């Protein structure tokens, strides 16, 4: 399948080169892009100018014109603020289905939009490493906040002044009015809050932002949203205190208007999530952060009860997209996955290899979430994939470094089983010691590591994990003559102890034939920071150490319902769930709300939320069930192929070396490594020397970094410096980073 896909891409490139481009697909792509941008910009403009009187008048006409419809006022608010993001999502499914990513687009590197996303503007400060596009987004959000709150403040003062009331009463009224304004702006920010944490979101796939990078947007928006909601609550608390009715108002539950007690509960849940998500708390007490963050369900439910259906419709669209993603992830994560191999390297790093169906697509920049039920039923931990899609059709592997409680317990289980297996020389009944479940794979749609002729990979410690997959992918492609741009690759790898260097020796495609060496110049520079000279222990060289593996069979191959998934089934799931939710709410309005004259805001809000859940769980669940059955049938077909000789055993043949007619003269990656002790890489010197060697100022250089935030900052600073010194434009370094090679 992968080879057929590459052949089609090559044929498409040849056709384009002959001057016969397909005009109709190009026109369709342009039309879809225009429609998505038009809807999104109109939606964003509506949010930005909502405080103004002209925008209020337009919204009033929209809601007033359909007030007598089946749904009523809620329909107008939903159409104005939630429907646009759902329309963009629907168009995105059409776009990624008709024009799938994953192919090599060299011209993409030249585009302005790509440069904006990859060029670091800020490398120090509150937001960490910030690209040009992210900086523009931050500035626009700041402008929105300043504009809206200034407008609201002036309007509130003018409104209260028209009543000619005493100063004390004026202050109380201003606080109440500003409390409403803070809440409205917080809801608009919440419209964006849930989009980045929808791991398999079609919107993230559309703009090719992987989830591990998008989570930082959720963090930023979470701080902003909770700050606004906190100010919203404080305004009312102070106002009620002035009036001497604080407790009375806090426990009040209105039928018409907001339910104050529900708002207090929602805000309390939000504050708990916010406080435990602060970096010092999360870093020291991750489990406290993780479990407290599950209060998002309480936060949303009581927020709906607090504001009712019409007001909640402002953010209902993004919450609905999150529900879609969460339900699909829940379905996928229930399955147990076979562990093909579990082993512990001499440096203490664990390697897990999972069984996967041949139809499951991913690229070398992907990552997965892993749950081990013997350790926790709730905790899911992200790990970068260390295997290339070309290493084998039926497996996917990760590397895990023991850095915390969860990983320490996992290591104890693996080593304990290894010891018992060694003593008894049999597996006995150890097959049930690890029960794993998988979410993903997630990651970039496009294989950016294949688009650069010159590539620099900077890793810190276990951050080498995704780069092992990249190197394997490049080597296999060069060997097989598949589309692959890289010709010069520099790896800069910093480790604390020399024992960590054994990870390179365990690399799947560990031998490079002379035919590959002629086409690919690979330079691996390792820096051991806490040792002055190489140690020799018992005469064993680290590259010669062998690691035994353990097999745990208590499940099946991982599911393909999330991550790259199947575009057709994903689109059907979205369509069925959306139409089901709309139909459910219409039926509830006709046969329940109007028949029984339901008018309480909190009641109507609860009905809206239940209809959203019903749309996802019932028609959406039916589609997911059919999708799951289709996946099982496809897996059975894969099993027949495996029995015919193209199974795991055949796939594993590619893992131990690239092979080829001159395999006897192959060189190992460990032999290509140059190790320096007692120092760290000087990025200015290394980058400049690499750029000069591959073509000077005329060379395009892609830089990918994976490691601690300090390492990312240093590399981003040097990328910015190199690009500025060389004038930017078509030449210069392009910066990517992958921050999810960590574990807890």
XYZ file of C-alpha atoms in Angstrom:
744
model
C 0.000 0.000 0.000
C 2.771 2.449 0.904
C 4.673 1.653 -2.303
C 1.526 2.108 -4.406
C 0.930 5.462 -2.728
C 4.484 6.613 -3.433
C 4.184 5.428 -7.070
C 1.041 7.480 -7.552
C 2.775 10.515 -6.083
C 5.740 10.044 -8.364
C 3.452 9.710 -11.372
C 1.621 12.847 -10.307
C 4.898 14.743 -10.075
C 5.906 13.506 -13.525
C 2.579 14.593 -14.988
C 2.954 18.034 -13.461
C 6.488 18.302 -14.772
C 5.265 17.572 -18.317
C 3.045 20.615 -18.152
C -0.358 18.914 -17.861
C -1.593 19.962 -14.419
C -5.093 18.900 -13.388
C -6.960 22.197 -13.431
C -10.178 20.898 -11.896
C -8.595 19.503 -8.685
C -6.535 22.673 -8.350
C -9.659 24.796 -8.719
C -11.553 22.639 -6.207
C -8.698 22.962 -3.713
C -8.694 26.743 -4.096
C -12.476 26.968 -3.708
C -12.433 24.851 -0.536
C -9.616 26.923 0.946
C -11.473 30.143 0.103
C -14.710 28.895 1.684
C -12.963 27.788 4.879
C -11.068 31.061 5.194
C -14.206 33.085 4.455
C -16.267 31.297 7.102
C -13.474 31.400 9.685
C -12.629 35.093 9.169
C -16.314 36.047 9.272
C -16.693 34.114 12.534
C -13.559 35.695 14.020
C -14.667 39.175 12.914
C -18.074 38.598 14.520
C -16.396 37.714 17.820
C -14.000 40.669 17.616
C -16.691 43.255 16.890
C -19.412 41.689 19.055
C -19.147 44.432 21.734
C -20.016 47.152 19.215
C -23.578 48.353 18.647
C -23.627 47.526 14.880
C -22.676 43.910 15.622
C -25.271 43.754 18.394
C -27.879 45.057 15.948
C -27.004 42.398 13.354
C -27.182 39.647 15.976
C -30.503 41.035 17.215
C -31.922 40.895 13.695
C -30.658 37.348 13.263
C -32.173 36.092 16.506
C -35.315 38.159 16.145
C -35.971 36.950 12.630
C -36.060 33.312 13.706
C -37.435 33.710 17.218
C -40.680 32.071 16.155
C -38.898 29.094 14.570
C -38.782 25.601 16.032
C -35.686 26.311 18.117
C -36.014 30.039 18.668
C -33.414 32.471 20.005
C -30.887 29.740 20.714
C -30.881 28.929 17.013
C -29.722 32.458 16.154
C -26.859 32.456 18.682
C -25.812 28.968 17.607
C -25.836 29.924 13.915
C -23.759 33.028 14.630
C -21.083 31.580 16.929
C -21.070 27.756 16.863
C -22.249 26.781 13.396
C -19.288 28.466 11.620
C -16.674 26.290 13.339
C -18.741 23.177 12.533
C -18.996 24.287 8.894
C -15.219 24.726 8.753
C -14.814 21.223 10.224
C -17.197 19.762 7.622
C -15.283 21.462 4.791
C -12.023 20.265 6.352
C -13.165 16.642 6.097
C -13.925 17.172 2.420
C -10.536 18.840 1.929
C -8.343 16.226 3.627
C -10.290 13.417 1.936
C -9.945 14.919 -1.524
C -6.399 16.226 -1.018
C -4.699 13.973 1.558
C -1.432 15.104 3.110
C 1.629 12.988 3.609
C 3.165 13.659 0.199
C 6.325 15.586 -0.510
C 5.734 19.214 -1.412
C 9.083 20.934 -1.787
C 7.366 24.171 -2.799
C 5.578 24.198 0.572
C 8.869 25.093 2.236
C 8.991 28.279 0.156
C 5.504 29.486 1.080
C 5.058 32.460 3.371
C 2.554 30.642 5.602
C 5.023 27.810 6.204
C 7.802 30.239 7.059
C 5.530 32.034 9.513
C 4.816 28.760 11.337
C 8.441 27.626 11.501
C 10.521 30.763 12.032
C 11.061 31.502 15.762
C 10.384 35.136 16.694
C 10.498 34.857 20.483
C 12.796 32.362 22.177
C 12.736 33.596 25.776
C 10.012 34.838 28.035
C 6.568 33.916 29.263
C 5.471 31.943 26.183
C 8.693 30.040 25.506
C 9.641 29.511 21.850
C 7.093 31.332 19.698
C 6.923 31.230 15.895
C 5.936 34.202 13.763
C 2.406 32.845 13.210
C 1.962 32.187 16.934
C 3.212 35.676 17.713
C 0.612 37.151 15.340
C -2.085 35.092 17.088
C -0.973 36.281 20.526
C -0.997 39.907 19.371
C -4.494 39.524 17.894
C -5.813 38.042 21.146
C -4.261 40.889 23.130
C -5.809 43.432 20.761
C -9.181 41.722 21.128
C -8.997 41.800 24.915
C -7.890 45.442 25.047
C -10.493 46.532 22.507
C -13.419 44.594 23.981
C -12.743 45.400 27.629
C -12.072 49.085 26.901
C -15.281 49.323 24.883
C -17.237 47.492 27.571
C -15.802 49.655 30.343
C -16.702 52.917 28.602
C -20.120 51.596 27.639
C -20.810 50.401 31.193
C -19.868 53.733 32.749
C -22.031 55.581 30.218
C -24.941 53.201 30.809
C -24.832 53.500 34.617
C -24.343 57.295 34.507
C -27.640 57.692 32.671
C -29.548 56.524 35.773
C -28.285 59.337 38.048
C -27.940 57.074 41.115
C -25.677 57.568 44.172
C -21.968 56.797 43.808
C -22.140 53.622 45.932
C -25.013 52.299 43.850
C -23.198 53.294 40.644
C -20.135 51.291 41.666
C -22.321 48.292 42.450
C -24.029 48.522 39.065
C -20.742 48.994 37.195
C -19.308 45.908 38.893
C -22.389 43.875 37.937
C -22.306 45.039 34.327
C -18.546 44.445 34.029
C -19.049 41.012 35.573
C -21.372 40.153 32.691
C -18.815 41.497 30.188
C -15.961 39.461 31.647
C -18.143 36.362 31.460
C -19.058 36.971 27.791
C -15.434 37.511 26.768
C -14.490 34.378 28.734
C -17.074 32.379 26.778
C -15.624 33.631 23.493
C -12.165 32.542 24.623
C -13.689 29.211 25.600
C -14.809 28.868 21.969
C -11.117 28.308 21.187
C -10.147 26.526 24.425
C -11.291 23.007 23.523
C -10.096 22.994 19.917
C -6.377 22.342 20.661
C -7.084 19.417 23.043
C -9.129 17.445 20.525
C -6.258 15.072 19.787
C -7.564 13.708 16.505
C -9.288 16.951 15.486
C -9.776 17.462 11.770
C -9.004 21.155 12.317
C -5.528 20.361 13.671
C -4.968 17.986 10.765
C -6.118 20.666 8.342
C -3.513 23.191 9.474
C -1.012 20.383 10.177
C -0.386 21.223 13.824
C 0.213 18.046 15.859
C -1.541 17.701 19.176
C 1.644 17.816 21.253
C 2.338 21.279 19.854
C -1.284 22.462 20.061
C -1.478 21.745 23.793
C 0.527 24.899 24.478
C -2.346 26.880 22.903
C -4.738 25.166 25.296
C -2.468 26.164 28.195
C -2.362 29.798 27.077
C -6.117 29.922 26.448
C -6.805 28.117 29.719
C -4.941 30.758 31.741
C -6.737 33.532 29.855
C -10.201 31.966 30.107
C -9.930 31.219 33.821
C -8.575 34.705 34.533
C -11.638 36.190 32.821
C -14.074 33.855 34.587
C -12.380 34.626 37.915
C -12.772 38.368 37.310
C -16.380 37.658 36.317
C -16.993 35.976 39.675
C -15.054 38.561 41.694
C -17.099 41.428 40.245
C -20.291 39.818 41.468
C -18.842 38.801 44.834
C -17.712 42.379 45.508
C -21.019 43.807 44.262
C -23.063 41.448 46.453
C -20.815 42.197 49.418
C -21.488 45.938 49.009
C -25.217 45.176 48.999
C -24.925 42.890 52.066
C -26.438 39.801 50.399
C -23.383 37.731 49.425
C -24.461 34.314 50.769
C -28.054 34.782 49.651
C -27.004 35.529 46.073
C -24.330 32.799 45.894
C -26.853 30.023 46.672
C -29.592 31.485 44.499
C -30.900 29.308 41.654
C -33.081 31.356 39.283
C -35.565 29.919 36.822
C -35.382 32.965 34.545
C -31.810 34.243 34.347
C -28.565 32.675 35.514
C -28.383 30.053 38.272
C -25.810 31.536 40.646
C -25.111 28.373 42.655
C -24.328 26.443 39.460
C -21.911 29.211 38.493
C -20.178 29.007 41.875
C -19.718 25.229 41.479
C -18.451 25.604 37.906
C -15.985 28.332 38.883
C -14.756 26.315 41.873
C -14.048 23.321 39.602
C -12.310 25.599 37.107
C -10.144 27.186 39.798
C -9.049 23.764 41.063
C -8.033 22.772 37.529
C -6.288 26.098 37.003
C -4.302 26.090 40.235
C -3.086 22.505 39.826
C -2.116 23.132 36.174
C 0.403 25.839 37.073
C 3.902 24.731 36.106
C 5.399 24.378 39.637
C 2.452 22.261 40.798
C 2.267 20.170 37.643
C 6.003 19.530 37.662
C 6.125 18.313 41.270
C 2.650 16.756 41.594
C 1.714 15.560 38.129
C -0.837 13.022 39.337
C -2.630 15.732 41.335
C -2.812 17.854 38.176
C -3.965 14.908 36.075
C -6.773 13.727 38.325
C -7.961 17.255 39.133
C -8.170 18.044 35.436
C -10.936 15.453 35.074
C -13.166 18.048 36.735
C -13.673 19.541 33.273
C -16.902 17.515 33.152
C -18.186 19.266 36.290
C -16.976 22.595 34.912
C -18.901 22.235 31.639
C -22.106 20.752 33.071
C -22.537 23.417 35.741
C -21.509 26.156 33.318
C -24.421 25.091 31.104
C -26.757 25.078 34.109
C -25.430 28.523 35.054
C -25.934 30.372 31.757
C -28.634 28.385 29.956
C -28.921 27.251 26.360
C -28.744 30.573 24.491
C -25.565 31.871 26.140
C -23.869 28.467 26.094
C -24.481 28.295 22.335
C -21.583 30.739 21.989
C -19.090 27.973 22.865
C -21.217 24.906 22.088
C -19.535 24.253 18.728
C -16.026 23.759 20.091
C -17.330 21.741 23.055
C -19.191 19.494 20.609
C -16.026 18.888 18.568
C -14.237 17.946 21.802
C -17.062 15.526 22.642
C -16.668 13.876 19.238
C -12.954 13.389 19.793
C -13.323 12.221 23.395
C -15.947 9.596 22.560
C -13.846 8.221 19.708
C -10.752 8.078 21.921
C -12.760 6.314 24.630
C -13.867 3.674 22.116
C -10.342 3.117 20.823
C -8.717 3.032 24.252
C -10.912 0.191 25.534
C -9.066 -2.327 23.342
C -6.095 -4.277 24.715
C -3.011 -4.272 22.516
C -0.470 -7.067 22.133
C 3.057 -6.187 23.197
C 5.315 -7.822 20.624
C 8.388 -7.110 22.729
C 9.225 -5.455 26.050
C 12.858 -4.995 26.983
C 15.136 -2.842 29.118
C 18.350 -1.430 27.625
C 21.592 -1.204 29.641
C 21.077 2.515 30.139
C 17.739 1.839 31.836
C 15.584 2.919 28.894
C 12.708 0.582 28.066
C 11.627 -0.365 24.560
C 8.049 -1.465 23.898
C 6.958 -2.820 20.523
C 3.196 -2.994 19.893
C 1.210 -4.916 17.342
C -0.623 -2.803 14.770
C -2.712 -3.483 11.660
C -0.994 -3.012 8.305
C -3.649 -0.459 7.303
C -2.786 1.927 10.159
C -0.839 4.872 8.756
C 1.645 7.048 10.609
C 4.863 8.870 9.869
C 8.194 9.161 11.628
C 7.085 12.315 13.473
C 4.167 10.587 15.214
C 3.550 9.826 18.880
C 1.095 7.689 20.828
C -0.541 7.694 24.260
C -0.012 4.542 26.333
C -1.992 3.202 29.270
C -0.806 0.254 31.383
C -3.738 -0.966 33.432
C -1.569 -2.634 36.052
C -0.235 0.829 36.901
C -3.309 3.036 36.469
C -6.714 2.899 34.763
C -6.786 6.659 34.229
C -3.249 7.712 33.371
C -2.250 8.045 29.724
C 1.321 9.031 28.896
C 2.614 10.335 25.545
C 5.701 8.868 23.868
C 7.319 9.589 20.524
C 7.357 6.721 18.060
C 10.892 5.390 17.597
C 10.136 3.149 14.607
C 9.719 4.135 10.982
C 6.610 3.078 9.026
C 9.038 1.261 6.752
C 10.490 -0.852 9.573
C 7.531 -3.204 9.377
C 3.836 -3.274 8.550
C 2.691 -4.923 11.749
C 4.515 -3.200 14.577
C 5.209 0.203 16.099
C 7.756 0.869 18.840
C 8.524 3.474 21.500
C 11.384 4.195 23.918
C 10.609 5.062 27.556
C 13.073 6.478 30.035
C 12.415 5.940 33.741
C 11.988 9.479 35.074
C 9.096 9.234 37.499
C 6.805 7.012 39.524
C 4.810 5.599 36.608
C 7.848 4.765 34.473
C 9.758 3.369 37.468
C 6.916 0.929 38.165
C 6.787 -0.093 34.502
C 10.527 -0.751 34.516
C 10.190 -2.860 37.669
C 7.542 -5.033 36.015
C 9.653 -5.594 32.886
C 12.895 -6.325 34.724
C 11.096 -8.594 37.188
C 9.660 -10.664 34.344
C 13.070 -10.724 32.632
C 14.729 -12.078 35.775
C 12.090 -14.744 36.346
C 12.269 -15.747 32.695
C 16.061 -16.054 32.914
C 15.896 -18.175 36.068
C 13.136 -20.485 34.855
C 14.078 -20.378 31.166
C 10.387 -20.227 30.308
C 7.604 -17.689 30.139
C 5.497 -19.506 32.771
C 2.362 -17.442 33.392
C 3.876 -13.991 33.036
C 1.831 -13.078 29.937
C -0.684 -11.108 31.990
C 1.826 -8.857 33.758
C 1.322 -5.931 31.348
C -2.013 -4.973 29.819
C -1.535 -2.056 27.429
C -3.980 0.188 25.591
C -3.076 2.731 22.922
C -4.446 6.068 21.674
C -3.139 7.407 18.402
C -0.885 7.654 16.540
C -1.016 11.444 16.311
C 1.370 13.847 14.674
C 2.119 15.813 11.546
C 0.186 15.060 8.384
C 3.203 15.959 6.239
C 6.604 14.240 6.604
C 8.633 17.436 6.991
C 11.823 15.493 7.602
C 11.643 14.252 4.007
C 11.300 17.703 2.430
C 14.700 19.197 3.278
C 17.847 18.418 1.373
C 19.839 19.398 4.453
C 18.620 18.362 7.872
C 19.840 19.021 11.423
C 18.429 16.875 14.222
C 19.096 18.129 17.760
C 18.213 15.789 20.629
C 18.644 15.774 24.370
C 18.706 12.392 26.130
C 15.610 10.329 25.329
C 14.750 13.036 22.780
C 16.675 10.896 20.292
C 13.632 8.602 20.123
C 11.721 10.310 17.258
C 14.985 10.912 15.407
C 15.703 7.181 15.350
C 12.441 6.855 13.436
C 13.451 9.693 11.114
C 16.866 8.186 10.385
C 15.340 4.790 9.741
C 12.757 6.304 7.418
C 15.370 8.208 5.416
C 17.734 5.229 5.145
C 15.014 2.858 3.973
C 13.752 5.342 1.399
C 17.189 6.024 -0.015
C 17.861 2.299 -0.226
C 14.574 1.607 -2.024
C 14.712 4.639 -4.314
C 11.556 6.242 -2.903
C 10.910 10.028 -2.778
C 13.271 11.479 -0.176
C 14.953 14.891 -0.229
C 17.581 14.602 2.563
C 21.134 14.217 1.322
C 23.003 15.719 4.281
C 21.942 14.921 7.839
C 23.642 16.151 11.002
C 22.622 14.666 14.362
C 23.615 16.544 17.525
C 22.817 14.396 20.551
C 23.524 15.396 24.168
C 23.431 12.800 26.948
C 24.506 12.827 30.570
C 26.136 9.378 30.713
C 27.801 7.257 28.055
C 25.491 4.335 28.861
C 22.707 6.201 27.053
C 24.658 5.842 23.816
C 23.564 2.207 23.671
C 20.216 3.419 22.324
C 21.914 4.108 19.008
C 23.234 0.556 18.848
C 19.711 -0.801 19.275
C 18.530 1.264 16.319
C 16.426 -0.883 13.972
C 18.091 0.085 10.686
C 21.499 -0.089 12.311
C 23.534 -0.868 9.181
C 24.026 1.419 6.185
C 25.123 -0.110 2.904
C 27.702 1.560 0.702
C 25.021 2.380 -1.866
C 23.176 4.401 0.771
C 26.387 6.060 1.963
C 27.006 7.330 -1.559
C 23.642 9.112 -1.582
C 23.299 10.109 2.067
C 25.941 11.902 4.120
C 25.124 11.161 7.754
C 27.118 12.729 10.579
C 26.267 11.805 14.188
C 27.856 13.922 16.905
C 27.262 12.686 20.464
C 28.106 14.829 23.498
C 28.487 13.191 26.923
C 28.196 16.097 29.344
C 28.939 14.446 32.719
C 31.908 12.260 31.789
C 35.425 13.342 30.826
C 36.555 10.119 29.111
C 34.918 6.912 27.823
C 34.510 4.222 30.495
C 35.229 0.539 29.849
C 33.431 -1.902 32.104
C 34.483 -5.540 32.097
C 35.777 -5.117 28.561
C 32.263 -4.869 27.131
C 31.728 -2.157 24.564
C 28.296 -0.615 24.803
C 27.534 -1.317 21.162
C 27.929 -5.071 21.707
C 25.404 -5.423 24.490
C 22.345 -7.456 23.554
C 18.921 -6.915 25.015
C 16.508 -9.857 25.382
C 12.825 -9.250 24.730
C 9.660 -10.484 26.451
C 6.358 -11.157 24.695
C 3.015 -10.219 26.299
C 0.009 -11.578 24.412
C -3.238 -10.473 26.016
C -4.982 -8.393 23.389
C -4.880 -7.683 19.668
C -3.446 -5.171 17.242
C -4.047 -1.520 18.092
C -7.129 0.179 16.656
C -7.078 2.730 13.870
C -10.118 4.727 14.988
C -8.095 7.728 16.195
C -5.089 9.606 14.893
C -4.597 9.234 11.165
C -7.695 7.059 11.055
C -9.865 6.673 7.974
C -11.043 9.931 6.436
C -14.284 8.470 5.071
C -15.411 6.917 8.341
C -14.282 9.961 10.331
C -16.381 12.206 8.074
C -19.400 9.893 8.428
C -18.981 9.944 12.217
C -18.890 13.744 12.271
C -21.891 14.050 9.947
C -24.046 11.504 11.785
C -23.266 12.987 15.198
C -23.922 16.579 14.104
C -27.195 15.789 12.349
C -28.215 13.561 15.252
C -27.630 16.329 17.798
C -29.556 18.891 15.728
C -32.452 16.473 15.167
C -32.541 15.512 18.849
C -32.715 19.148 19.945
C -35.473 19.918 17.404
C -37.540 16.961 18.625
C -37.011 17.952 22.258
C -38.188 21.475 21.476
C -41.342 20.291 19.701
C -42.384 17.375 21.899
C -41.093 18.438 25.309
C -40.209 22.127 25.688
C -43.208 23.593 23.892
C -45.671 20.905 25.048
C -44.776 21.262 28.734
C -43.908 24.984 28.562
C -40.339 24.558 29.831
C -38.879 28.019 30.334
C -36.132 27.725 32.990
C -32.745 28.685 31.551
C -30.852 25.957 33.401
C -33.364 23.333 32.234
C -33.051 24.381 28.601
C -29.269 24.430 28.877
C -29.234 20.918 30.299
C -31.459 19.713 27.449
C -29.075 21.226 24.884
C -26.097 19.480 26.470
C -27.939 16.143 26.663
C -28.908 16.406 22.990
C -25.262 17.005 22.069
C -24.258 13.921 24.059
C -27.076 11.881 22.486
C -26.007 12.901 18.980
C -22.456 11.720 19.637
C -23.374 8.506 21.493
C -26.309 7.228 19.393
C -25.994 7.946 15.643
C -22.296 8.698 16.083
C -21.835 5.534 18.130
C -23.562 3.478 15.430
C -21.113 4.784 12.819
C -18.174 4.047 15.139
C -19.484 0.491 15.622
C -19.643 -0.028 11.855
C -16.183 1.524 11.565
C -14.888 -0.851 14.230
C -16.362 -3.882 12.451
C -14.774 -2.697 9.219
C -11.420 -2.448 11.010
C -11.781 -5.980 12.378
C -12.545 -7.329 8.912
C -9.504 -5.537 7.541
C -7.340 -6.966 10.332
C -8.523 -10.466 9.458
C -7.453 -9.866 5.860
C -4.058 -8.741 7.165
C -3.795 -11.965 9.156
C -4.340 -13.980 5.972
C -1.539 -11.993 4.335
C 0.687 -12.678 7.330
C -0.021 -16.401 7.092
C 0.911 -16.210 3.413
C 4.387 -14.977 4.346
C 4.026 -11.207 4.601
C 3.434 -11.135 8.346
C 5.353 -9.918 11.325
C 8.215 -12.269 10.719
C 8.640 -10.944 7.196
C 8.330 -7.368 8.365
C 10.875 -7.864 11.086
C 13.392 -8.787 8.446
C 13.692 -5.103 7.623
C 14.302 -4.050 11.211
C 17.779 -5.401 11.652
C 19.287 -3.757 8.645
C 18.494 -2.161 5.355
C 19.923 -5.051 3.424
C 20.965 -4.891 -0.188
C 23.583 -6.485 -2.386
C 26.480 -4.910 -0.511
C 25.149 -5.567 3.014
C 28.410 -7.218 3.907
C 30.187 -3.885 3.629
C 27.521 -2.070 5.628
C 28.516 0.334 8.376
C 26.655 0.588 11.672
C 25.301 3.861 12.962
C 27.471 3.434 16.048
C 30.505 3.405 13.728
C 29.364 6.689 12.176
C 29.121 8.347 15.588
C 31.726 10.746 16.904
C 31.609 11.066 20.693
C 32.874 14.051 22.656
C 33.180 13.959 26.424
C 32.838 16.694 29.006
C 31.252 19.321 26.718
C 28.010 20.501 25.194
C 27.358 21.295 21.511
C 28.155 24.818 20.368
C 25.169 25.389 18.091
C 26.575 28.526 16.503
C 29.704 26.711 15.397
C 27.963 23.460 14.433
C 25.171 25.140 12.455
C 27.518 27.494 10.629
C 29.919 24.677 9.722
C 27.066 22.479 8.473
C 25.550 25.265 6.383
C 28.933 26.067 4.846
C 29.552 22.415 4.045
C 26.193 21.880 2.303
C 26.109 25.033 0.221
C 26.670 28.174 2.272
C 24.050 30.924 2.215
C 22.176 29.344 -0.706
C 21.233 26.212 1.248
C 17.879 25.425 2.790
C 18.354 23.832 6.193
C 15.631 22.198 8.244
C 16.186 22.007 11.998
C 14.200 19.670 14.239
C 14.773 19.635 17.989
C 13.452 17.322 20.679
C 14.400 17.724 24.296
C 14.072 19.972 27.353
C 12.735 23.508 27.012
C 16.222 24.952 27.577
C 17.542 22.980 24.612
C 14.636 24.123 22.447
C 15.294 27.734 23.418
C 19.010 27.509 22.572
C 18.355 25.924 19.182
C 15.558 28.367 18.338
C 17.788 31.315 19.231
C 20.518 30.062 16.918
C 18.038 29.338 14.089
C 16.758 32.884 14.353
C 20.295 34.257 14.401
C 21.387 32.197 11.395
C 18.311 33.206 9.410
C 18.668 36.911 10.214
C 22.367 36.932 9.402
C 21.693 35.276 6.072
C 18.756 37.478 5.176
C 15.926 34.986 5.590
C 13.827 34.670 2.467
C 14.419 31.509 0.478
C 17.515 30.499 2.383
C 18.141 29.986 6.061
C 17.151 27.565 8.779
C 13.582 26.434 9.326
C 12.803 25.423 12.895
C 10.509 22.657 14.158
C 10.278 21.195 17.602
C 8.643 18.156 19.089
C 8.103 18.506 22.835
C 6.425 15.174 23.527
C 9.319 12.796 23.865
C 9.038 12.978 27.610
C 7.482 10.674 30.165
C 6.491 10.990 33.809
